[in-house]
Amino acid sequence: MTDDKLKAAILIVSDTASQDPSTDKVADTLTTLFSTEGSNTWARPATKIVPDSVFDIQRAICDWTDGPNWLNLILLSGGTGFAIKDNTPEAVSPLIHRHAPGLVHGMIAASLEITPFAMMSRPVAGVRDKTLIITLPGSPKGAKENLQAIFRLLPHACIQAAGTDSRAIHAGGVKKLEAEAGVSSGGHQSVARHGHHHHHHDHSHGHGHIVPKAHTAPSERPQSNDPNAGPNRRYRESPYPMLSVDEALKLICEQTPDPLVVELPVTTALVGTVIAEDVYAAEAVPAYRASIVDGYAVIAPESAETGPTTKGVFPVASISYANPGGTLPPLEPGTIARITTGAPLPPNANAVVMVEDTVLASATSDGKEEATVEILTGDIKPNENVREPGSDIALNSRILHKGDLITAVGGEIGLLAASGTKTVKVFKKPCVGVLSTGDELVEHDDPKQLHGGQIRDSNRPSLLSCLASWGFPTVDLGIARDTPVGELERSLRDALRGVGRAKTSVDVIITTGGVSMGELDLLKPTIERSLGGTIHFGRVSMKPGKPTTFATIPFKPSSSTQQTQQERETKLIFSLPGNPASALVTLNLFVLPSLHKLMGMGEKQTALGVPSTLGLPLISVNLAHAFPLDPKRTEYHRGIVTASRSDGRLYASSTGLEGVGQRSSRVGSLASANALLVLRPGTGKIEKGSLVEALMLGPVVAVE
Ligand code: AMP
Ligand code: MG
């Protein structure tokens, strides 16, 4: 009847034990405690060993808390001291939804009775979803003493944390468990608390009489809203400094990791990747002396003095076709050999006379073949109409440089194929996940009529198609609702780990929505407070796109995926504004340069020795009409750039000037647009005919 017993797990955190599990004694000690003092209440705990790594610890915990097979209790042992590698509390704290300082006090108080060194432990305890998580010291003795101090109370805590749907509760074991623990729920709040109690963060940290003292400087704390603080406590103006677009781009470039190298077979799938290592020809092209024309292979003299002229009637001694057939007989002086374009010259031959310079002199007796042919010219020089071996591609010559893009034009693939290159080292294209956020969103193809404040999710399809057109592998991460709290965090974690909807782990996550100033704008707090990410900027002075947010999240690949594929240890999150035009503009402006760097586009040194530019190509265009200016922010005005055939100049017009034309919610402002016109802040208007910069989204349109 394990089903009505509480389920626990023991996570040993130790570099040593993870190398050699036999060195661990804690798992046995604690398991024995469970069986001797709680076998009626607890199923035999699962155990696992991880190194002193925040990510391994977090991954193990989430595996035991986030899925349908969540456990009631996780005990961690080790990594709670002051040594540099001790980071168990740092790994556990961000995962905890509700802290339980009482358990911490209980453990420390009990240990202090035994040794003052109890002060040297930094335990944390609390509840994630329905699971109680407690850290214990790493020594078997310390772990056991700490656990014993609170052991009898744990069933009660776990049952409360589990809420009404705990199987243990349905099994009717509450009273029994409480009796065993020596506690009673009489007078306490009912065990059957309703709803998502774990979302109502308690503020019990400050209870008691200790005067609270900050251990961090304000600059070290998350700047994001604490979503649990409620609307009255949220910031009314974004606390993030407003960066210029250039400052934001610089930060993105600095924080984007260097590209990873993969070796791929030479196939059409290489198109759009960047060469990671100079490529040298494995074979010469041509591999033999080949004819450039259809005609007759001859022995041409260096000059009239050194040999007989090629002019005259000659017997046709052999025939060479462009095929891999066997060896050719050497050409005897005074004879010629018929040869086709690309075919190998017979030995001794040194030039080819094109068929146009010859006439048939006589046929064989059966009339089917040429017997003799007359060559009409005496001007043939040695090597004429011959491609020497390696004259197209010399053996071991460099055919492609690191940083070269393999284009769809075909030249690069052609070089690789011709030279017999089998595999090539290229930079790995980043995989990009796209997540929409918001309670109001409905799938764009949902057949039901919209009601209330519902809107169709247009950002996901528009962003995914843009990314696919750039050639990046994408993952559709679906919609994360603003409520219940935790859904967004889970979606992001799944995307990073490549579980759930994300079948493969992504390098870059793009979210839209949830970065404005509303109380349900959860992106920033989730990234900072739950995922341990760093927000590099949260506001940019531009129109549209002001709330654009960029963050990095440290990530430790699991050992299994590490073996099968290379994974990045820093993942990027671009949290773009929800408004559809803003989302697309900022995707082009901020995400593309980062993806370019990840795919190795920055590795090419231009003639001036500087890395080639990333992101959209920037050109100068003439304004076809006057444009209004924003007094403060640079506007990325959606425009159409045409190339005039009559005067050879480029002209830009707006996709919609009047009224709501450029409003950030109007995704139509990007329909038919091929450029973002960079309009610097100013008063009034910028005149027709002015020269402005344009970032090209697509090809220029030709007009008369
Ligand atoms: P938010 O940043 O979440 O406040 O969103 C700003 C605006 O963009 C709101 O009007 C949202 O309804 C809208 N929006 C958010 N996400 C999407 C989406 N995926 N597709 C279309 N509109 C969206
Ligand atoms: Mg929203």
XYZ file of C-alpha atoms and ligand atoms in Angstrom:
728
model
C 0.000 0.000 0.000
C 2.710 2.422 -0.912
C 0.036 4.576 -2.522
C -1.212 6.071 0.700
C 2.304 6.616 1.979
C 4.077 9.908 1.499
C 6.772 9.977 -1.135
C 10.214 11.386 -0.473
C 13.505 11.649 -2.277
C 17.045 12.233 -1.096
C 19.334 14.278 -3.294
C 23.009 13.952 -2.433
C 24.881 17.041 -3.603
C 28.557 16.222 -3.829
C 31.216 16.376 -6.511
C 33.001 13.428 -4.902
C 29.961 11.202 -4.540
C 28.841 12.001 -8.062
C 32.174 10.601 -9.257
C 32.142 7.640 -6.907
C 28.737 6.853 -5.361
C 30.333 4.439 -2.880
C 31.764 7.416 -0.976
C 28.291 8.554 -0.004
C 27.016 7.471 3.399
C 24.198 9.961 3.823
C 21.660 8.282 1.580
C 21.856 5.082 3.605
C 21.767 6.895 6.931
C 18.671 8.864 6.007
C 16.945 5.924 4.350
C 17.442 3.965 7.561
C 15.889 6.803 9.526
C 12.847 6.725 7.250
C 12.434 2.994 7.671
C 13.022 2.856 11.426
C 11.077 5.941 12.468
C 8.535 6.437 9.711
C 7.957 3.281 7.741
C 4.187 3.512 8.202
C 4.122 7.032 6.835
C 6.829 7.145 4.227
C 7.509 5.043 1.198
C 11.170 4.171 0.775
C 12.787 7.367 -0.490
C 14.246 7.618 -3.967
C 17.873 8.738 -4.022
C 20.001 10.524 -6.538
C 23.499 12.007 -6.557
C 24.436 15.199 -8.377
C 27.631 17.296 -8.381
C 27.804 20.729 -6.717
C 26.127 22.343 -9.689
C 23.207 24.746 -9.462
C 21.758 23.438 -12.677
C 22.019 19.771 -11.857
C 20.446 20.445 -8.483
C 17.623 22.474 -10.019
C 17.030 19.907 -12.708
C 16.783 17.080 -10.198
C 14.384 19.074 -8.027
C 12.161 20.059 -10.931
C 12.000 16.459 -12.084
C 10.560 15.612 -8.672
C 8.228 18.598 -8.349
C 6.997 19.697 -11.734
C 5.596 16.590 -13.359
C 2.516 14.488 -12.611
C 4.666 12.216 -10.412
C 5.582 14.928 -7.954
C 6.858 13.917 -4.531
C 5.854 15.148 -1.078
C 9.338 15.779 0.214
C 12.813 16.383 -1.174
C 15.769 16.319 1.194
C 19.054 17.613 -0.096
C 22.291 16.841 1.651
C 25.512 18.734 1.078
C 26.638 22.020 -0.377
C 25.216 24.182 2.426
C 28.490 25.348 3.931
C 30.668 28.358 3.200
C 33.096 26.770 0.772
C 33.127 28.390 -2.650
C 31.615 25.368 -4.315
C 28.804 25.162 -1.761
C 25.823 26.442 -3.685
C 22.925 24.230 -2.705
C 20.967 27.056 -1.011
C 21.509 29.235 -4.081
C 20.157 26.477 -6.302
C 17.166 25.730 -4.111
C 16.039 29.238 -3.106
C 14.845 30.422 -6.523
C 12.742 27.295 -6.916
C 10.878 27.809 -3.670
C 7.461 29.381 -3.953
C 6.823 29.623 -0.204
C 9.639 29.672 2.306
C 9.515 27.746 5.570
C 11.954 29.514 7.913
C 10.430 27.718 10.899
C 11.919 24.428 9.753
C 15.267 26.127 9.272
C 15.161 27.540 12.789
C 14.134 24.169 14.158
C 17.072 22.404 12.566
C 19.623 25.015 13.568
C 18.343 25.240 17.124
C 18.609 21.486 17.541
C 22.093 21.376 16.054
C 23.292 24.241 18.212
C 22.616 22.122 21.240
C 25.191 19.733 19.894
C 27.797 21.999 18.316
C 28.335 25.712 17.688
C 29.342 24.705 14.176
C 25.636 24.502 13.449
C 26.015 28.182 12.702
C 28.184 27.238 9.771
C 25.310 25.689 7.885
C 23.096 27.721 5.566
C 19.919 25.645 5.300
C 16.815 26.611 3.350
C 13.374 25.066 3.457
C 10.139 25.726 1.684
C 7.442 24.565 -0.659
C 7.536 24.397 -4.421
C 4.068 23.684 -5.787
C 3.086 20.794 -3.515
C 6.511 19.549 -2.545
C 8.385 20.410 0.638
C 12.097 20.915 0.010
C 14.658 20.944 2.815
C 18.435 21.174 2.710
C 20.518 19.219 5.215
C 24.239 19.298 5.994
C 26.543 17.051 4.005
C 27.929 14.959 6.873
C 25.959 11.796 7.726
C 25.853 12.802 11.388
C 24.771 16.379 10.730
C 22.214 15.333 8.154
C 20.701 12.788 10.487
C 20.570 15.168 13.485
C 18.964 17.907 11.441
C 16.403 15.593 9.957
C 15.590 14.057 13.339
C 14.870 17.498 14.722
C 11.972 18.026 12.347
C 11.172 14.530 11.168
C 7.937 14.040 13.095
C 6.461 17.264 11.789
C 7.166 16.586 8.159
C 4.069 14.474 7.374
C 1.849 17.276 8.604
C 3.705 19.882 6.589
C 3.696 17.711 3.484
C -0.001 16.980 3.707
C -0.824 20.653 4.038
C 1.468 21.527 1.191
C -0.075 18.872 -0.990
C -3.549 20.395 -0.676
C -6.757 18.528 -1.216
C -5.662 16.362 -4.055
C -2.972 14.538 -2.196
C -3.474 10.835 -2.632
C -2.467 10.350 0.956
C -5.366 12.495 2.085
C -7.861 10.687 -0.082
C -6.609 7.487 1.395
C -7.892 8.807 4.696
C -4.606 8.586 6.508
C -4.459 12.125 7.882
C -5.438 11.468 11.421
C -3.216 8.479 11.629
C -0.281 10.384 10.242
C -0.878 13.267 12.590
C -1.134 10.995 15.548
C 2.116 9.411 14.566
C 3.726 12.791 14.269
C 2.416 13.784 17.641
C 0.637 16.812 16.233
C -2.995 17.587 15.720
C -4.769 19.808 13.294
C -7.312 20.848 15.952
C -7.537 24.612 16.017
C -5.287 24.823 13.003
C -6.415 25.749 9.589
C -8.062 22.847 7.836
C -5.773 20.648 5.820
C -8.133 21.038 2.893
C -7.155 24.537 1.915
C -8.579 25.554 -1.365
C -7.225 26.691 -4.637
C -3.753 27.713 -5.566
C -2.615 28.454 -2.091
C 0.980 28.084 -3.122
C 0.731 31.239 -5.148
C -0.014 33.447 -2.219
C 3.453 34.150 -1.151
C 3.677 34.454 2.575
C 5.706 37.238 4.020
C 6.850 35.381 7.017
C 10.538 36.067 6.515
C 10.300 39.117 8.723
C 8.428 37.433 11.583
C 10.082 37.384 14.959
C 12.184 39.955 16.662
C 15.289 40.141 14.590
C 15.736 43.516 12.972
C 15.881 42.860 9.257
C 19.148 43.767 7.687
C 19.734 43.744 3.969
C 22.520 41.477 2.801
C 22.505 42.864 -0.701
C 22.905 46.327 -2.101
C 19.839 47.621 -3.967
C 21.789 47.308 -7.225
C 22.183 43.578 -6.635
C 18.491 42.945 -6.185
C 16.033 42.116 -8.940
C 14.551 45.231 -10.407
C 11.438 43.502 -11.621
C 8.133 43.726 -9.816
C 7.449 41.080 -7.246
C 4.225 39.704 -8.732
C 3.146 38.509 -5.300
C 3.220 42.034 -3.932
C -0.005 42.915 -5.744
C -0.950 45.878 -7.910
C -0.569 48.479 -5.163
C 3.082 47.693 -4.688
C 4.126 47.491 -8.315
C 6.302 50.136 -9.893
C 4.380 52.862 -11.688
C 7.283 53.597 -13.934
C 9.769 51.075 -15.245
C 12.845 50.946 -12.983
C 14.984 49.885 -15.935
C 17.160 52.589 -17.430
C 16.135 53.669 -20.909
C 18.883 52.660 -23.347
C 19.440 53.929 -26.844
C 19.050 51.396 -29.650
C 22.815 51.410 -30.190
C 23.520 50.755 -26.511
C 20.999 47.914 -26.559
C 22.560 46.398 -29.679
C 26.008 46.617 -28.128
C 24.840 44.754 -25.019
C 23.183 42.095 -27.148
C 26.354 41.603 -29.129
C 28.480 41.357 -25.963
C 26.131 38.900 -24.268
C 25.552 36.666 -27.279
C 27.865 33.663 -26.954
C 30.412 32.776 -29.605
C 29.238 30.350 -32.257
C 29.547 26.587 -31.842
C 31.161 24.408 -34.487
C 29.544 21.297 -35.963
C 30.743 19.016 -38.725
C 28.095 18.317 -41.352
C 27.990 16.291 -44.558
C 27.999 18.289 -47.763
C 24.322 18.424 -48.705
C 21.838 21.126 -49.655
C 21.085 21.483 -45.952
C 24.337 23.445 -45.662
C 22.839 26.435 -47.451
C 22.605 29.348 -45.053
C 25.356 28.127 -42.721
C 28.735 29.771 -42.188
C 32.046 27.994 -42.690
C 33.846 27.544 -39.355
C 37.276 26.489 -40.608
C 39.123 27.188 -43.883
C 38.401 24.422 -46.395
C 41.184 23.007 -48.599
C 40.540 21.033 -51.768
C 40.886 17.304 -51.191
C 41.005 16.699 -54.938
C 42.175 18.687 -57.964
C 39.627 19.856 -60.540
C 39.990 18.648 -63.171
C 41.824 15.593 -61.960
C 43.219 14.931 -65.456
C 44.064 16.985 -68.573
C 40.640 17.687 -70.041
C 39.440 19.092 -73.328
C 37.514 22.364 -73.229
C 35.850 21.765 -76.627
C 34.557 19.028 -78.909
C 37.253 18.351 -81.532
C 40.510 16.491 -82.086
C 43.420 15.992 -79.715
C 46.709 16.707 -81.478
C 50.421 17.011 -80.812
C 51.047 20.726 -81.363
C 54.603 21.999 -81.917
C 56.014 24.739 -79.669
C 56.654 26.739 -82.877
C 56.913 26.164 -86.636
C 60.638 25.385 -86.188
C 60.251 22.711 -83.511
C 57.814 20.408 -85.269
C 55.372 19.720 -88.044
C 52.319 21.948 -88.349
C 48.915 20.714 -87.220
C 47.504 21.656 -90.594
C 46.774 18.758 -92.968
C 44.973 15.427 -93.167
C 45.458 12.994 -90.253
C 44.180 9.503 -89.432
C 41.782 9.408 -86.441
C 43.571 6.921 -84.188
C 41.238 6.822 -81.163
C 38.196 8.387 -79.577
C 37.976 9.926 -76.065
C 34.602 10.612 -74.544
C 33.893 12.341 -71.243
C 33.412 9.079 -69.423
C 35.363 7.159 -66.866
C 36.354 4.432 -69.379
C 39.725 2.700 -69.192
C 43.129 3.946 -70.266
C 43.651 5.575 -73.636
C 46.413 4.503 -76.027
C 49.135 7.145 -76.356
C 48.776 9.349 -79.423
C 51.366 8.531 -82.087
C 52.930 11.482 -83.917
C 51.095 12.073 -87.197
C 47.741 10.857 -85.829
C 44.873 12.621 -84.039
C 42.161 11.483 -81.584
C 38.536 12.557 -81.599
C 37.614 14.041 -78.210
C 34.490 15.470 -76.540
C 34.210 18.402 -74.114
C 35.528 17.445 -70.674
C 37.112 14.191 -71.887
C 40.706 13.285 -70.942
C 43.451 13.900 -73.497
C 45.264 10.763 -74.594
C 48.885 10.593 -73.443
C 51.244 12.567 -75.740
C 48.456 14.908 -76.958
C 48.962 18.499 -75.828
C 46.196 20.512 -77.532
C 42.716 20.194 -78.998
C 41.540 21.548 -82.363
C 37.873 22.463 -82.242
C 35.593 20.546 -84.563
C 34.678 23.795 -86.341
C 38.302 24.014 -87.619
C 38.127 20.575 -89.273
C 36.421 18.758 -92.161
C 35.913 15.054 -92.788
C 38.480 13.822 -95.296
C 37.566 10.130 -95.629
C 35.290 7.562 -93.980
C 35.981 3.944 -92.962
C 35.090 1.253 -95.481
C 31.749 0.540 -93.743
C 31.045 4.270 -94.037
C 30.214 4.552 -90.328
C 33.334 6.147 -88.903
C 35.856 8.797 -89.687
C 39.057 7.429 -91.194
C 40.886 10.712 -91.787
C 40.095 14.319 -90.885
C 41.554 17.492 -92.325
C 42.646 20.177 -89.866
C 42.236 23.560 -91.473
C 44.494 25.587 -89.182
C 48.206 25.492 -88.442
C 47.889 27.953 -85.576
C 47.246 25.545 -82.718
C 49.566 26.122 -79.733
C 50.396 23.608 -77.011
C 47.770 23.677 -74.196
C 45.201 25.309 -76.440
C 41.683 24.213 -75.404
C 43.107 22.115 -72.586
C 42.291 22.409 -68.870
C 45.383 21.347 -66.979
C 44.882 19.170 -63.845
C 44.045 21.418 -60.909
C 43.623 24.493 -63.097
C 40.028 25.065 -61.871
C 40.724 24.006 -58.294
C 44.310 23.196 -57.346
C 44.834 20.244 -55.028
C 45.043 21.438 -51.393
C 44.227 25.010 -52.340
C 41.933 26.975 -50.012
C 38.457 26.921 -51.523
C 36.444 28.502 -48.696
C 37.401 30.753 -45.792
C 36.219 30.693 -42.204
C 33.259 33.074 -42.054
C 32.097 32.472 -45.629
C 28.347 32.094 -45.925
C 27.168 29.119 -47.961
C 24.670 30.882 -50.156
C 21.675 29.724 -52.098
C 23.421 30.979 -55.230
C 25.232 27.643 -55.283
C 28.862 28.642 -55.776
C 30.041 27.475 -52.365
C 28.191 24.145 -52.484
C 29.550 23.740 -56.015
C 33.150 24.176 -54.839
C 32.682 21.672 -52.019
C 31.030 19.130 -54.284
C 33.533 19.498 -57.139
C 36.533 19.064 -54.866
C 35.125 15.908 -53.312
C 34.750 17.449 -49.863
C 32.675 14.999 -47.835
C 32.068 16.906 -44.604
C 32.670 20.471 -43.582
C 32.913 22.317 -40.285
C 30.258 24.997 -40.043
C 28.778 27.039 -37.211
C 25.672 25.561 -35.683
C 22.517 27.487 -36.460
C 20.775 28.493 -33.249
C 17.406 26.932 -32.556
C 14.797 29.544 -31.652
C 11.660 28.996 -29.580
C 8.724 31.385 -29.791
C 6.328 31.753 -26.874
C 3.276 33.998 -26.673
C 2.103 35.184 -23.289
C -1.227 36.501 -22.148
C -4.576 35.348 -20.782
C -6.394 37.090 -23.611
C -4.803 35.077 -26.390
C -6.639 32.570 -28.557
C -5.003 30.327 -31.188
C -5.223 32.128 -34.515
C -7.028 29.188 -36.109
C -9.435 28.542 -33.252
C -12.847 28.118 -34.959
C -14.725 29.619 -32.015
C -15.920 33.223 -32.122
C -13.949 35.617 -29.950
C -15.675 36.963 -26.869
C -14.876 39.500 -24.198
C -11.313 40.742 -24.331
C -10.002 37.845 -26.398
C -7.626 38.446 -29.273
C -6.062 36.060 -31.743
C -2.412 35.232 -31.258
C -0.881 36.752 -34.367
C 2.639 37.150 -32.994
C 3.556 33.487 -32.948
C 2.739 32.781 -36.607
C 4.263 36.050 -37.789
C 7.488 35.651 -35.794
C 7.855 31.955 -36.597
C 7.472 32.599 -40.319
C 9.995 35.415 -40.230
C 12.517 33.207 -38.391
C 11.918 30.298 -40.770
C 12.486 32.576 -43.756
C 15.851 33.489 -42.240
C 16.656 29.775 -42.202
C 16.685 29.133 -38.460
C 15.232 25.989 -36.917
C 12.274 27.032 -34.775
C 10.158 25.577 -32.008
C 6.581 26.694 -31.446
C 6.334 27.013 -27.664
C 2.624 27.831 -27.657
C 0.894 30.250 -25.331
C 1.768 30.723 -21.646
C -1.126 32.113 -19.649
C -0.513 34.883 -17.136
C -2.528 32.862 -14.607
C -2.029 30.513 -12.902
C 1.267 31.852 -11.697
C 3.982 29.386 -12.548
C 2.799 28.578 -16.065
C 5.202 31.032 -17.627
C 8.110 29.765 -15.543
C 7.286 26.203 -16.502
C 7.053 27.010 -20.216
C 10.428 28.728 -20.126
C 12.072 25.928 -18.162
C 10.663 23.302 -20.525
C 11.949 25.259 -23.505
C 15.430 25.493 -22.026
C 15.511 21.805 -21.224
C 13.795 20.643 -24.404
C 10.916 18.856 -22.734
C 7.156 19.134 -23.124
C 6.127 21.164 -26.159
C 9.733 21.954 -26.932
C 11.002 18.630 -28.224
C 14.499 19.992 -28.512
C 16.236 22.417 -26.233
C 16.372 25.886 -27.726
C 19.286 28.331 -27.772
C 17.177 31.439 -27.896
C 13.699 32.043 -26.531
C 11.569 34.815 -27.941
C 8.521 35.778 -25.955
C 5.953 38.387 -26.793
C 3.703 40.236 -24.366
C 4.015 40.628 -20.654
C 6.716 43.271 -20.654
C 4.549 46.341 -20.259
C 3.817 47.891 -16.881
C 0.658 45.914 -15.994
C 0.539 43.772 -12.864
C 0.274 40.659 -15.022
C 3.441 41.526 -16.883
C 5.394 38.617 -15.553
C 8.322 38.188 -17.885
C 10.882 40.257 -16.033
C 10.081 38.921 -12.560
C 10.014 35.339 -13.818
C 13.368 35.670 -15.539
C 15.031 37.401 -12.617
C 13.358 35.865 -9.621
C 12.530 32.318 -10.695
C 15.060 31.448 -13.360
C 18.091 33.237 -11.969
C 18.539 35.118 -15.232
C 20.116 38.505 -15.757
C 18.138 41.247 -17.436
C 20.568 43.328 -19.467
C 18.008 45.885 -20.463
C 14.293 46.385 -20.001
C 13.585 49.591 -21.893
C 14.809 51.071 -25.149
C 14.243 54.543 -26.481
C 12.536 53.700 -29.749
C 9.156 53.694 -31.433
C 7.675 51.136 -31.527
C 9.271 48.701 -29.108
C 10.011 50.649 -25.927
C 9.526 47.739 -23.445
C 11.878 45.388 -25.326
C 13.723 43.265 -22.770
C 16.852 41.176 -23.171
C 18.149 38.622 -20.686
C 20.569 35.749 -20.414
C 20.012 32.582 -18.427
C 22.803 30.257 -17.325
C 22.133 26.681 -18.331
C 23.960 23.461 -17.591
C 23.338 20.812 -20.227
C 22.474 17.412 -18.813
C 25.260 14.894 -19.189
C 23.158 12.782 -21.552
C 22.437 15.568 -24.029
C 25.994 16.819 -23.717
C 27.240 13.609 -25.223
C 24.853 13.594 -28.135
C 24.889 17.260 -29.026
C 26.738 20.383 -28.152
C 24.701 22.685 -26.010
C 25.229 26.253 -25.036
C 25.711 27.219 -21.411
C 24.145 30.628 -21.850
C 20.675 30.878 -23.275
C 19.225 34.136 -24.504
C 15.750 35.449 -23.905
C 14.314 38.263 -25.960
C 11.079 39.429 -24.415
C 9.479 41.510 -27.107
C 6.466 43.753 -26.667
C 3.055 42.181 -27.226
C 1.899 44.678 -29.790
C 2.233 42.908 -33.124
C 4.018 45.646 -35.063
C 6.395 46.239 -32.141
C 7.122 42.511 -31.904
C 8.072 42.228 -35.584
C 10.113 45.429 -35.644
C 12.123 44.439 -32.572
C 12.561 40.884 -33.875
C 14.244 42.342 -36.942
C 16.168 45.010 -35.126
C 17.421 43.160 -32.031
C 17.036 39.406 -32.451
C 18.450 39.048 -35.955
C 21.918 40.481 -35.150
C 22.174 38.105 -32.196
C 21.149 35.105 -34.319
C 23.677 36.213 -36.911
C 26.410 36.212 -34.303
C 25.328 32.783 -33.023
C 25.427 31.367 -36.554
C 28.931 32.722 -37.085
C 28.220 35.676 -39.351
C 30.479 37.861 -37.227
C 33.443 35.587 -37.875
C 34.168 36.955 -41.307
C 36.831 39.626 -41.355
C 36.098 42.248 -43.946
C 38.803 43.858 -46.055
C 39.321 46.436 -43.310
C 39.919 43.696 -40.749
C 36.715 44.352 -38.831
C 33.986 41.774 -38.410
C 31.259 42.059 -41.003
C 28.076 43.742 -39.839
C 25.274 41.733 -38.328
C 21.554 42.202 -38.737
C 19.625 43.898 -41.497
C 21.545 45.667 -44.266
C 21.555 49.446 -43.827
C 21.309 51.672 -46.892
C 20.463 55.323 -47.646
C 17.228 56.283 -49.377
C 15.412 59.433 -50.508
C 12.097 60.175 -48.855
C 9.300 60.144 -51.441
C 7.175 62.390 -49.225
C 7.386 64.244 -45.910
C 7.287 62.166 -42.691
C 6.221 63.356 -39.201
C 8.885 62.997 -36.477
C 8.667 61.889 -32.858
C 10.107 64.532 -30.538
C 11.992 62.054 -28.302
C 12.349 58.571 -29.742
C 13.871 57.254 -32.955
C 11.071 55.835 -35.054
C 11.451 52.669 -37.082
C 8.886 53.639 -39.669
C 7.572 50.801 -41.801
C 8.241 51.744 -45.404
C 8.513 50.612 -48.981
C 11.811 51.249 -50.758
C 11.695 51.285 -54.553
C 14.515 51.476 -57.073
C 13.651 53.854 -59.883
C 14.812 52.577 -63.256
C 14.565 56.067 -64.742
C 16.987 57.859 -62.413
C 18.682 54.906 -60.680
C 17.803 56.193 -57.201
C 16.155 54.582 -54.190
C 12.930 56.145 -52.853
C 11.099 55.437 -49.612
C 7.430 55.853 -48.871
C 5.352 54.960 -45.801
C 3.116 51.888 -45.531
C 0.558 54.084 -43.776
C 0.944 57.654 -42.695
C -2.545 58.814 -41.843
C -4.232 58.285 -38.490
C -3.355 54.939 -36.980
C -1.080 53.972 -39.886
C 2.041 53.293 -37.822
C 0.337 52.394 -34.539
C 2.226 49.601 -32.799
C -0.834 47.363 -32.606
C -1.307 47.545 -36.391
C 0.514 44.545 -37.810
C -0.712 45.687 -41.233
C 1.922 48.420 -41.088
C 4.379 45.633 -41.914
C 2.347 44.107 -44.723
C 4.095 45.033 -48.003
C 6.876 46.781 -46.067
C 10.422 46.007 -47.172
C 12.242 48.497 -44.947
C 12.374 50.134 -41.552
C 13.073 53.800 -42.151
C 15.210 55.165 -39.341
C 13.669 58.527 -38.457
C 15.721 60.313 -35.800
C 13.805 62.386 -33.223
C 12.963 65.936 -34.217
C 10.248 68.537 -34.281
C 7.618 68.748 -36.996
C 8.364 66.921 -40.204
C 11.255 65.700 -42.233
C 10.952 66.977 -45.795
C 10.382 65.065 -48.991
C 13.699 64.368 -50.738
C 15.699 64.096 -47.482
C 18.213 61.279 -47.296
C 17.551 58.841 -44.424
C 18.871 55.427 -43.408
C 16.773 52.386 -44.128
C 17.147 48.888 -42.695
C 16.175 46.496 -45.443
C 13.701 43.778 -44.464
C 13.403 42.382 -47.971
C 14.429 42.994 -51.580
C 14.056 46.415 -53.176
C 11.056 46.822 -55.474
C 11.911 47.978 -59.008
C 9.680 50.660 -60.578
C 9.797 52.689 -63.815
P 1.302 43.091 -23.065
O 2.750 43.460 -23.208
O 1.141 41.659 -22.628
O 0.559 44.041 -22.204
O 0.678 43.181 -24.521
C 0.564 44.414 -25.195
C -0.527 44.321 -26.237
O -0.169 43.350 -27.227
C -1.867 43.892 -25.694
O -2.873 44.618 -26.377
C -1.935 42.440 -26.069
O -3.256 41.985 -26.166
C -1.223 42.412 -27.389
N -0.656 41.101 -27.630
C 0.096 40.401 -26.735
N 0.474 39.228 -27.259
C -0.055 39.161 -28.511
C -0.020 38.173 -29.537
N 0.654 37.030 -29.359
N -0.652 38.413 -30.708
C -1.315 39.577 -30.864
N -1.378 40.543 -29.930
C -0.766 40.348 -28.750
Mg -0.093 40.456 -21.493
